[in-house]
XYZ file of C-alpha atoms in Angstrom:
695
model
C 12.788 1.391 2.155
C 13.917 2.441 -1.049
C 17.550 3.767 0.030
C 17.987 0.669 2.451
C 16.850 -1.775 -0.490
C 19.487 -0.369 -2.682
C 22.490 -0.521 -0.080
C 21.626 -4.464 0.409
C 21.632 -4.711 -3.144
C 25.168 -2.808 -3.329
C 26.965 -5.198 -0.300
C 25.684 -8.178 -2.199
C 25.264 -8.001 -5.632
C 27.992 -10.035 -7.549
C 29.399 -8.689 -10.411
C 31.126 -5.324 -11.628
C 31.572 -2.776 -9.002
C 30.016 0.868 -10.079
C 33.200 3.213 -10.443
C 32.859 5.947 -8.470
C 34.634 9.617 -8.967
C 37.157 8.807 -6.274
C 38.194 5.538 -7.419
C 38.820 6.409 -11.056
C 40.960 9.596 -9.627
C 43.481 6.964 -8.127
C 43.146 4.464 -11.288
C 43.929 7.196 -13.892
C 46.972 8.703 -11.304
C 48.321 4.829 -11.843
C 47.790 4.863 -15.496
C 49.621 8.398 -15.396
C 52.687 7.133 -13.650
C 52.759 3.867 -16.537
C 52.747 6.649 -19.052
C 55.550 8.475 -17.567
C 57.705 5.455 -17.168
C 56.965 4.324 -20.703
C 57.766 7.746 -21.994
C 61.231 7.642 -19.794
C 61.953 4.093 -21.630
C 61.396 5.137 -24.843
C 63.893 8.358 -24.207
C 66.339 5.932 -22.761
C 66.367 3.598 -25.086
C 66.807 5.301 -28.420
C 67.066 2.506 -30.547
C 63.557 1.667 -29.895
C 62.371 5.281 -30.247
C 63.661 6.400 -34.243
C 61.511 9.279 -34.574
C 61.187 12.124 -31.772
C 57.603 12.080 -31.877
C 57.525 8.273 -31.344
C 57.099 8.860 -27.325
C 54.353 11.826 -27.912
C 52.330 9.754 -30.263
C 52.656 6.475 -28.198
C 51.411 7.814 -24.938
C 48.424 10.055 -27.003
C 47.327 6.555 -28.305
C 47.381 5.621 -25.057
C 45.345 7.980 -23.002
C 42.913 7.969 -26.781
C 42.121 4.084 -26.332
C 41.195 4.487 -22.587
C 39.048 7.301 -23.675
C 37.586 5.754 -26.676
C 36.465 2.648 -24.095
C 34.506 5.172 -22.169
C 32.833 6.729 -25.189
C 32.200 3.732 -27.227
C 31.147 1.250 -24.731
C 28.190 1.493 -22.319
C 28.166 -1.394 -20.129
C 30.291 -1.504 -17.240
C 31.639 -5.055 -17.499
C 32.649 -4.217 -21.051
C 34.603 -0.997 -19.944
C 36.421 -2.867 -17.165
C 37.265 -5.707 -20.013
C 38.906 -3.191 -22.521
C 40.605 -1.201 -19.883
C 42.688 -3.736 -18.614
C 43.210 -5.145 -22.220
C 44.609 -1.822 -22.869
C 46.808 -1.694 -19.749
C 47.840 -5.297 -20.164
C 48.960 -4.381 -23.978
C 50.955 -0.952 -22.816
C 52.447 -2.547 -20.034
C 53.461 -5.564 -22.645
C 54.719 -3.003 -24.719
C 56.896 -1.500 -22.298
C 58.729 -5.031 -20.949
C 59.043 -5.615 -24.778
C 61.143 -2.379 -25.038
C 63.053 -2.462 -21.892
C 64.657 -6.342 -22.441
C 61.729 -8.698 -22.236
C 60.973 -10.802 -19.299
C 64.415 -9.655 -17.689
C 62.897 -6.062 -17.662
C 61.676 -4.501 -14.278
C 59.036 -3.213 -15.759
C 57.258 -6.442 -15.877
C 56.323 -5.921 -12.518
C 53.811 -3.136 -14.042
C 51.576 -5.967 -15.003
C 50.148 -4.989 -11.273
C 48.209 -2.570 -12.940
C 45.442 -4.708 -15.197
C 45.570 -7.395 -12.167
C 44.715 -4.570 -9.678
C 41.967 -3.585 -11.929
C 40.686 -6.956 -12.429
C 40.590 -7.677 -8.910
C 38.384 -4.300 -7.974
C 35.897 -4.757 -10.841
C 34.917 -8.213 -9.913
C 34.932 -7.902 -6.363
C 38.001 -10.466 -5.828
C 40.319 -7.588 -3.999
C 38.997 -9.046 -0.519
C 41.056 -12.036 -0.613
C 44.040 -10.477 -2.926
C 44.398 -7.019 -0.985
C 47.293 -7.980 0.973
C 49.283 -9.209 -2.008
C 48.089 -6.735 -4.290
C 49.616 -4.065 -1.450
C 52.840 -5.533 -1.280
C 53.519 -5.999 -4.529
C 52.615 -2.814 -5.985
C 54.774 -1.311 -3.369
C 57.830 -3.758 -4.089
C 57.119 -2.906 -7.863
C 57.319 0.502 -7.769
C 60.023 1.033 -5.281
C 62.103 -0.827 -7.469
C 61.556 0.832 -10.870
C 62.667 4.140 -8.592
C 65.722 2.730 -6.687
C 66.687 0.982 -10.282
C 66.976 3.993 -12.705
C 70.416 4.746 -12.836
C 71.101 5.037 -16.229
C 70.173 7.538 -19.400
C 69.561 11.061 -19.626
C 68.498 13.307 -16.602
C 65.086 13.654 -17.964
C 64.240 9.637 -18.362
C 65.389 9.123 -14.917
C 63.446 12.095 -13.491
C 60.371 10.490 -15.577
C 61.105 7.396 -13.986
C 61.348 8.556 -10.478
C 57.792 10.666 -10.507
C 56.221 7.772 -12.491
C 56.821 5.131 -10.011
C 56.025 7.491 -7.194
C 52.675 7.998 -8.766
C 52.356 4.432 -9.017
C 52.819 4.204 -5.249
C 50.797 6.945 -4.431
C 47.558 5.114 -6.606
C 48.053 1.915 -5.571
C 47.799 3.163 -1.986
C 45.073 4.955 -2.751
C 42.654 2.680 -4.622
C 43.595 -0.220 -1.460
C 42.558 2.746 0.835
C 39.453 3.801 -1.007
C 38.241 0.004 -1.365
C 38.722 -0.466 2.540
C 36.461 2.802 3.365
C 33.859 1.569 0.874
C 33.818 -1.955 2.198
C 33.536 -0.312 5.538
C 30.711 1.891 4.575
C 28.685 -1.026 3.191
C 29.110 -3.090 5.919
C 27.621 0.332 8.089
C 24.854 0.689 5.609
C 24.179 -3.192 5.534
C 23.569 -3.326 9.103
C 21.466 -0.617 9.520
C 19.397 -1.747 6.672
C 19.186 -5.737 8.453
C 18.327 -3.934 11.627
C 15.243 -1.581 9.832
C 14.425 -4.908 7.829
C 14.247 -6.783 11.810
C 11.875 -3.655 12.999
C 9.726 -3.468 9.713
C 8.642 -7.218 10.559
C 7.583 -6.676 14.059
C 6.444 -3.354 14.297
C 2.906 -1.740 12.363
C 4.608 1.193 10.446
C 1.626 3.365 11.399
C 1.651 3.105 15.437
C 5.017 1.887 15.534
C 3.744 -0.933 17.793
C 4.170 -4.509 17.513
C 2.214 -6.225 14.462
C 0.233 -9.009 14.504
C 2.826 -11.742 13.286
C 4.994 -10.794 15.876
C 1.397 -10.802 18.717
C 0.692 -14.101 17.175
C 4.713 -15.882 18.383
C 4.596 -13.916 21.518
C 1.055 -15.228 22.509
C 2.221 -18.742 22.066
C 5.560 -17.937 23.941
C 3.950 -16.485 26.772
C 1.290 -19.187 26.902
C 3.809 -22.329 27.179
C 5.843 -20.034 29.649
C 2.689 -19.701 31.863
C 1.645 -23.570 31.321
C 4.843 -23.946 32.615
C 5.399 -21.244 35.866
C 1.526 -22.061 36.468
C 0.585 -18.204 36.018
C -2.514 -16.603 34.698
C -1.891 -14.790 31.191
C -4.459 -12.420 30.236
C -5.266 -11.741 27.003
C -7.273 -8.164 25.749
C -8.777 -6.883 22.484
C -9.763 -3.613 21.443
C -11.017 -1.687 18.326
C -12.244 2.037 18.023
C -15.947 2.183 18.340
C -16.594 5.311 15.862
C -13.360 4.953 13.438
C -15.943 4.265 10.306
C -17.673 7.538 11.334
C -14.446 9.206 12.056
C -13.505 8.482 8.210
C -16.494 9.378 6.877
C -16.838 13.057 7.929
C -13.453 14.096 8.674
C -11.407 11.912 6.154
C -8.765 8.719 6.577
C -6.052 10.910 7.454
C -8.157 12.109 10.787
C -9.065 8.085 11.156
C -5.565 7.295 11.348
C -4.685 10.078 13.566
C -7.500 8.156 15.991
C -5.788 5.370 15.674
C -2.222 6.465 16.669
C -4.231 8.464 19.655
C -5.897 4.788 20.300
C -2.258 3.166 20.377
C -0.865 5.985 22.805
C -3.885 5.640 25.234
C -3.080 1.301 25.042
C 0.491 1.940 25.716
C 0.392 4.202 28.593
C -2.214 2.042 30.145
C -0.150 -0.670 30.511
C 3.357 -1.948 32.215
C 6.713 -1.922 30.022
C 6.866 -5.612 30.361
C 3.263 -6.159 28.672
C 2.929 -6.588 24.869
C 0.566 -4.191 23.305
C 0.478 -5.088 18.872
C -2.035 -3.831 16.578
C -3.703 -6.230 15.030
C -5.193 -4.827 11.741
C -7.450 -1.460 10.986
C -9.031 -0.856 14.603
C -8.302 -3.738 16.321
C -5.246 -4.157 19.075
C -4.111 -7.018 21.333
C -2.525 -6.382 24.813
C -0.600 -9.667 26.327
C -0.611 -9.431 29.870
C 1.743 -12.362 31.701
C 1.341 -13.269 35.422
C -2.005 -11.048 35.434
C -4.972 -12.339 37.231
C -8.524 -11.425 35.598
C -9.199 -8.730 38.601
C -5.906 -7.053 37.386
C -6.565 -7.278 33.772
C -10.167 -5.724 34.351
C -8.494 -2.766 35.992
C -6.536 -2.334 33.227
C -9.588 -2.444 30.780
C -11.435 0.671 32.887
C -8.141 2.274 32.994
C -8.207 2.126 29.191
C -11.531 3.245 28.988
C -10.914 6.490 31.483
C -7.650 7.315 29.682
C -9.525 7.291 26.691
C -12.096 9.496 27.349
C -9.413 12.315 28.633
C -7.574 11.763 25.556
C -10.469 13.042 23.149
C -13.843 13.049 23.535
C -14.750 11.148 20.197
C -12.252 8.551 21.303
C -14.083 5.152 22.016
C -12.572 1.746 22.611
C -14.173 -1.358 23.698
C -12.455 -4.097 24.906
C -12.735 -7.877 25.451
C -10.908 -10.199 28.376
C -9.986 -13.651 28.306
C -7.489 -15.376 30.763
C -5.365 -18.409 30.964
C -6.027 -20.471 32.319
C -9.790 -20.330 33.237
C -11.237 -18.888 29.698
C -9.582 -21.415 27.456
C -5.584 -23.066 27.000
C -4.588 -22.592 23.458
C -4.279 -19.271 21.716
C -7.144 -19.737 19.244
C -9.377 -20.272 22.069
C -7.902 -17.744 24.377
C -8.460 -15.362 21.039
C -11.931 -16.444 20.141
C -12.729 -15.961 23.863
C -11.676 -12.274 24.070
C -13.134 -11.465 20.740
C -16.802 -12.967 22.181
C -16.140 -10.730 25.411
C -15.313 -7.484 23.006
C -18.418 -8.446 20.665
C -20.924 -8.500 23.616
C -19.511 -4.978 25.684
C -19.948 -3.593 22.692
C -23.018 -4.687 22.021
C -23.937 -3.634 25.540
C -22.333 -0.066 25.227
C -24.834 0.030 22.011
C -27.781 -0.970 24.143
C -27.233 2.194 26.190
C -27.233 4.721 23.361
C -30.508 3.508 21.320
C -33.457 5.435 21.546
C -36.710 4.673 21.135
C -38.204 3.463 18.102
C -40.243 6.525 17.997
C -37.328 9.221 18.512
C -35.527 7.203 15.638
C -37.549 7.572 13.041
C -39.097 10.611 13.611
C -36.484 12.286 10.844
C -36.948 9.976 8.394
C -39.471 9.295 5.816
C -39.178 6.591 3.782
C -41.940 7.995 1.349
C -43.241 4.236 0.469
C -39.961 2.754 -0.676
C -40.185 -0.892 -0.533
C -37.707 -2.725 1.456
C -36.964 -6.273 0.991
C -35.976 -7.625 4.366
C -33.792 -11.401 3.746
C -33.726 -12.573 7.273
C -34.471 -16.358 9.045
C -34.690 -15.008 12.492
C -38.105 -14.239 12.843
C -37.746 -11.638 15.614
C -35.027 -9.798 13.943
C -37.464 -9.641 10.926
C -40.195 -8.116 12.918
C -37.523 -5.651 14.353
C -36.635 -4.434 11.361
C -40.155 -4.202 9.919
C -41.281 -2.403 12.673
C -38.790 -0.039 12.463
C -38.697 0.573 8.493
C -42.463 0.648 8.842
C -42.844 3.520 11.186
C -40.113 5.430 9.276
C -42.375 5.473 5.968
C -41.048 2.382 4.218
C -43.086 -0.252 3.010
C -41.505 -3.780 3.997
C -41.466 -7.380 2.417
C -39.780 -10.031 4.126
C -38.681 -13.636 2.998
C -36.503 -16.281 5.520
C -35.082 -18.791 2.951
C -31.923 -17.582 0.886
C -32.924 -19.499 -2.050
C -36.051 -17.601 -2.586
C -34.483 -14.147 -2.387
C -33.160 -13.577 -6.258
C -36.934 -14.574 -7.655
C -38.477 -12.154 -5.125
C -36.346 -9.619 -6.147
C -37.281 -10.120 -9.626
C -41.171 -9.702 -8.840
C -41.046 -6.945 -6.629
C -38.187 -4.867 -7.469
C -37.455 -3.094 -4.095
C -35.775 -0.013 -3.778
C -33.248 -1.603 -1.373
C -32.831 -5.400 0.147
C -31.608 -6.015 3.887
C -29.716 -9.276 3.305
C -28.999 -11.678 6.358
C -25.540 -13.239 5.789
C -26.275 -16.522 7.501
C -29.548 -18.072 6.026
C -30.926 -21.459 5.383
C -31.150 -22.736 1.553
C -28.402 -19.831 0.429
C -25.754 -17.433 1.987
C -26.468 -14.113 2.197
C -23.070 -13.528 0.293
C -24.072 -16.073 -2.671
C -27.553 -14.229 -2.978
C -26.015 -10.746 -3.256
C -23.561 -12.420 -6.263
C -26.835 -13.138 -8.053
C -28.123 -10.465 -7.660
C -25.233 -8.324 -8.912
C -24.423 -10.543 -11.944
C -28.013 -10.245 -13.153
C -28.399 -7.973 -16.071
C -31.611 -6.607 -14.944
C -31.066 -6.745 -10.958
C -28.074 -5.494 -10.587
C -28.596 -2.014 -9.845
C -30.324 -2.903 -6.807
C -29.112 -1.605 -3.427
C -28.101 -4.471 -0.962
C -26.870 -4.349 2.570
C -25.670 -7.255 4.109
C -25.939 -7.898 7.556
C -23.628 -10.123 9.854
C -23.331 -10.943 12.938
C -19.488 -11.900 12.493
C -17.365 -8.995 12.919
C -13.931 -10.142 11.247
C -12.665 -8.341 8.099
C -12.723 -11.378 5.854
C -16.448 -11.120 6.373
C -16.809 -8.021 5.731
C -14.032 -7.944 2.388
C -16.021 -11.022 1.150
C -19.438 -8.789 1.144
C -17.654 -6.223 -0.662
C -16.456 -8.829 -3.074
C -19.815 -9.752 -3.939
C -20.846 -6.632 -4.639
C -22.892 -5.044 -1.447
C -23.444 -1.815 -1.417
C -23.015 -1.409 2.263
C -21.946 -3.957 5.186
C -23.481 -3.904 8.808
C -22.709 -5.711 11.850
C -25.277 -7.117 14.295
C -26.306 -5.447 16.959
C -26.608 -2.560 14.754
C -27.356 0.943 15.542
C -30.893 1.890 14.317
C -29.966 5.296 13.560
C -27.322 4.572 11.315
C -29.116 1.752 9.826
C -31.831 4.267 8.934
C -29.012 6.563 7.814
C -27.492 4.336 5.012
C -31.175 2.682 3.699
C -32.295 6.516 3.271
C -28.786 7.069 1.351
C -29.312 3.791 -0.769
C -32.739 4.617 -1.264
C -32.028 8.015 -2.886
C -29.287 6.692 -5.111
C -32.463 4.322 -6.143
C -34.052 6.634 -7.038
C -31.139 8.849 -8.900
C -30.478 5.380 -10.703
C -33.931 5.159 -12.301
C -33.571 9.026 -13.189
C -30.502 8.261 -14.720
C -31.872 5.194 -16.563
C -34.760 7.393 -18.311
C -31.937 9.754 -19.141
C -30.335 7.213 -20.869
C -33.472 6.040 -22.623
C -33.722 9.586 -23.738
C -30.595 9.407 -25.149
C -30.589 6.295 -26.957
C -33.771 7.151 -28.141
C -32.190 10.120 -29.761
C -29.180 8.391 -31.155
C -31.880 6.162 -33.131
C -33.504 9.354 -34.520
C -30.416 10.740 -35.722
C -29.723 7.785 -37.283
C -33.259 8.242 -38.832
C -31.931 11.098 -40.753
C -29.803 9.603 -42.980
C -31.553 5.763 -44.364
C -27.683 5.252 -45.508
C -26.756 5.047 -41.641
C -30.093 2.817 -40.358
C -28.611 0.504 -37.778
C -25.112 1.891 -38.291
C -24.434 2.250 -34.599
C -25.948 -1.683 -33.564
C -23.402 -3.102 -36.071
C -20.526 -1.374 -34.996
C -22.069 -2.270 -31.265
C -21.964 -5.804 -32.783
C -18.488 -5.679 -34.294
C -17.169 -3.852 -31.159
C -18.266 -6.902 -28.958
C -16.914 -9.200 -31.262
C -13.399 -7.539 -31.357
C -13.895 -6.946 -27.380
C -14.254 -11.005 -27.115
C -11.325 -12.052 -28.846
C -8.799 -9.570 -27.061
C -10.302 -10.841 -23.477
C -12.025 -8.114 -22.212
C -14.092 -8.406 -19.535
C -18.074 -8.653 -19.366
C -18.450 -5.244 -18.202
C -16.046 -3.764 -20.778
C -18.116 -5.580 -23.188
C -21.133 -3.588 -21.981
C -19.518 -0.312 -22.238
C -18.469 -1.449 -25.818
C -21.779 -2.041 -26.825
C -23.520 1.068 -25.175
C -20.491 3.194 -26.373
C -20.816 2.192 -30.028
C -24.822 2.872 -29.498
C -23.947 6.180 -28.576
C -21.227 7.051 -30.772
C -22.449 9.133 -32.890
C -25.207 11.062 -30.978
C -22.964 14.032 -31.297
C -24.200 14.549 -35.125
C -27.232 15.709 -33.730
C -25.948 19.082 -33.423
C -24.829 18.851 -37.049
C -27.097 20.872 -39.921
C -28.706 18.064 -42.507
C -27.197 20.377 -45.333
C -23.745 18.766 -43.857
C -24.482 15.623 -42.281
C -26.709 14.538 -45.211
C -24.508 16.329 -48.227
C -23.956 13.584 -50.825
C -20.625 15.808 -52.311
C -17.264 16.390 -50.962
C -17.070 18.728 -48.082
C -15.830 22.214 -47.678
C -13.222 22.719 -45.092
C -15.708 24.112 -43.241
C -18.290 21.305 -43.277
C -15.734 19.236 -42.371
C -14.760 21.388 -39.129
C -18.458 21.142 -38.082
C -18.298 17.035 -39.058
C -15.206 16.672 -36.455
C -17.430 18.404 -33.614
C -19.372 15.777 -33.177
C -17.371 13.592 -30.760
C -17.246 16.702 -28.582
C -20.843 17.431 -28.943
C -21.869 13.574 -27.811
C -19.609 13.966 -25.272
C -21.117 16.809 -23.310
C -24.379 15.483 -24.108
C -23.744 11.878 -22.467
C -21.253 13.602 -19.504
C -24.527 13.777 -17.282
C -24.911 9.888 -17.119
C -23.804 7.530 -14.340
C -21.722 5.222 -17.022
C -20.162 8.316 -18.454
C -16.603 7.340 -17.040
C -16.868 4.279 -19.170
C -18.746 5.531 -22.403
C -17.371 9.401 -22.443
C -13.754 7.633 -23.482
C -15.461 5.858 -26.621
C -17.911 8.586 -27.826
C -14.872 11.471 -27.720
C -12.070 9.380 -28.998
C -13.344 6.794 -31.746
C -12.179 9.158 -34.541
C -8.608 9.300 -33.363
C -5.775 7.722 -35.321
C -2.614 5.391 -34.108
C -0.383 8.043 -36.171
C -2.103 10.963 -34.155
C -3.590 12.386 -36.641
C -7.461 11.764 -35.480
C -9.876 14.077 -34.234
C -10.594 15.888 -32.003
C -7.628 15.546 -29.253
C -5.005 13.886 -31.821
C -4.299 11.243 -29.523
C -1.603 9.043 -30.815
C -1.032 4.948 -30.054
C -1.626 3.786 -26.784
C -2.950 7.775 -25.631
C -6.131 6.687 -27.178
C -8.604 4.176 -24.889
C -8.397 0.946 -25.608
C -12.228 1.123 -25.901
C -12.219 3.684 -28.611
C -9.543 2.285 -30.824
C -11.794 -1.043 -30.640
C -14.617 1.157 -31.814
C -12.736 3.029 -34.288
C -11.872 -0.499 -36.027
C -15.547 -1.903 -35.669
C -16.631 1.621 -37.270
C -14.707 1.860 -39.947
C -15.418 -1.943 -41.139
C -19.280 -0.819 -40.960
C -18.553 1.892 -42.397
C -16.701 0.277 -45.404
C -18.683 -2.454 -46.191
C -22.405 -0.706 -46.369
C -23.667 1.483 -48.666
C -23.319 5.363 -49.392
C -24.951 8.089 -51.130
C -21.936 8.098 -53.640
C -20.758 4.699 -53.306
C -21.293 1.365 -53.098
C -20.415 -0.825 -50.072
C -17.521 -3.042 -50.081
C -17.077 -6.767 -49.825
C -16.048 -8.218 -46.684
C -12.606 -9.273 -47.952
C -11.835 -5.928 -49.262
C -12.789 -4.094 -46.280
C -10.428 -6.450 -44.279
C -7.573 -4.942 -46.853
C -8.518 -1.851 -46.638
C -8.242 -2.612 -42.702
C -4.900 -3.646 -42.896
C -3.490 -1.053 -45.255
C -4.201 1.234 -41.827
C -1.987 -0.900 -39.444
C 0.063 1.323 -37.430
C -1.520 4.867 -39.074
C -5.131 4.671 -38.458
C -5.829 1.585 -36.525
C -3.793 0.034 -33.177
C -2.024 -2.819 -34.762
C -2.591 -5.313 -32.585
C -6.463 -5.116 -33.250
C -6.844 -5.737 -36.819
C -6.330 -9.454 -37.166
C -8.146 -10.396 -34.363
C -11.111 -8.433 -35.521
C -10.601 -9.990 -38.600
C -10.750 -13.646 -37.530
C -13.552 -12.802 -35.311
C -15.858 -12.005 -37.916
C -14.977 -14.332 -40.277
C -15.955 -16.598 -37.747
C -19.308 -15.153 -36.853
C -22.181 -16.861 -37.764
C -24.909 -15.139 -35.648
C -26.628 -13.518 -39.363
C -25.402 -13.061 -42.366
C -22.929 -10.192 -44.040
C -25.243 -7.408 -45.658
C -27.976 -7.539 -43.894
C -29.378 -5.769 -40.423
C -27.207 -7.126 -37.527
C -30.421 -6.249 -35.396
C -33.792 -6.010 -35.226
C -35.197 -2.582 -34.372
C -36.520 -3.523 -31.297
C -33.858 -5.901 -29.726
C -32.250 -4.026 -26.869
C -29.264 -5.710 -26.897
C -27.004 -8.275 -29.207
C -27.107 -11.969 -28.899
C -23.405 -12.237 -28.334
C -24.378 -10.099 -25.039
C -26.740 -12.695 -23.642
């Protein structure tokens, strides 16, 4: 695609044409001819050449000026302008030497004119004129050089011949380049036309083309009074293929399905990939029975192609089922849904057989379903699998039930009275206390948009009705296991936060330091527009940023005097120690950059990794500023804390060396505007879990 885009850009661009080696060769050859003519003229008119070395000096100056233009200038447009000025000056000097306006050499002004037209792409209109004048000028100069020394006559003849060759070469090169560019443009246009109508993976037509042809074929069917059949298909097990074998295997299955569909229809029929595993087929002038035979043929060929390839299809026919495009598609989609449900019902096992390999261990599942039959069916299935269940039928009550019961998983119907499932899911995931509760949305809708809406709301999984019981139990089991794992990780986090508090308790001068750093870090994060989840990471990362000091001996950590080099190395190891301690956390991905890199410096002289500039994660740069400010403004065994204005000046001195230049002023403004608690006091009470700023 990039090559085609470049081709189109090169053909259509306005402005300077890039110089190719062959193009430069012909231009340089023409200039060499000009130099020979100039030398011959200086020899022929000695009154303009008082010094023997003037000829060589003039030509050398001409060449040096041309080389200087290429060396000193970088922009193609300015190089072209410089060359034209030098060529014009050289020709003007030659004309002045050889008789002024009566000189035959006045025709050599064609050289800068030719350079101008090829540079600014004007040669298409001037090409015949340039060629004729160039040939005439060169031949005239050759035939009129009958005076002067033999060497001057020879130079004039050779120079004229070179000019003829150069002009012809430039014109031929430009013609070939133009022809090649037009051919490439035609190729690019054809490729773009194909890309606009075809799917990149299967090479079938795409949804856009299918929609256009559906309208066209429907109009033709109405005019001719003939039937039009529409078939919608999708793969039954694409998700399982992706999950078990990877997306490459899924793409391979889609390509195989496309081949099956293409081989099952006539050459005049339209087969298109509508998106994902969904395909559409248009069958002009095809009655229902013939279309049904094609559906059966698709199933047969799919089974012969691969035992794992299962395709379901839905059929709608104009005028029996609908008489407009949208209604036809809707009717075919409903038929597809019914056929998929029928196919699944044939493979559903009894409840006892389904649940025999599942043990819920008493985990609580909240079922949010307004259909009493569906709710009872789910409860029966889950209870036989060893789960405890609770049910709610009103969407507006779900969040309160989750808050009160704290279930291990929520099965949430999307369409419910009171509040729809997508809204309820978003409320659960936006609640700090409930956000880790696994939510599975269940819907009878099959569109891709519904699935994307559920995912956007934060759903952990998505199941379409009618669901396979084995699939549902498997997904519930996986989410319950994840929920239990989250609980264990939360317990581990609680232990680590207790350890962080214990580390601070070793030194009375740093007690409350981590909480204050978290407060300042969140202030700065808000000031620079960080997202809520990033602010949460700043808070927790600040709480744990010095946890690695648990591995530093008290003799070093609490030493009031200057540290030795060996002791300083021990202190500088605490970021790595802290990162190793916190690596098992579920939130390690966002916390480890803060814990490990909050002592890096903007100039690269920090530790432990010596990162510089934007190599340092933004969260670590933010915590570094907050950490430094709290260290400056609080008392230490060896000094008293500085007032805030003095601390601000110290931070400003570190701009560009220790700190990110873009963070200091926003930090100062944020701290000055903060009125939550007076300065020089503990920012947080010991029992508080998170700053008011985050609430």
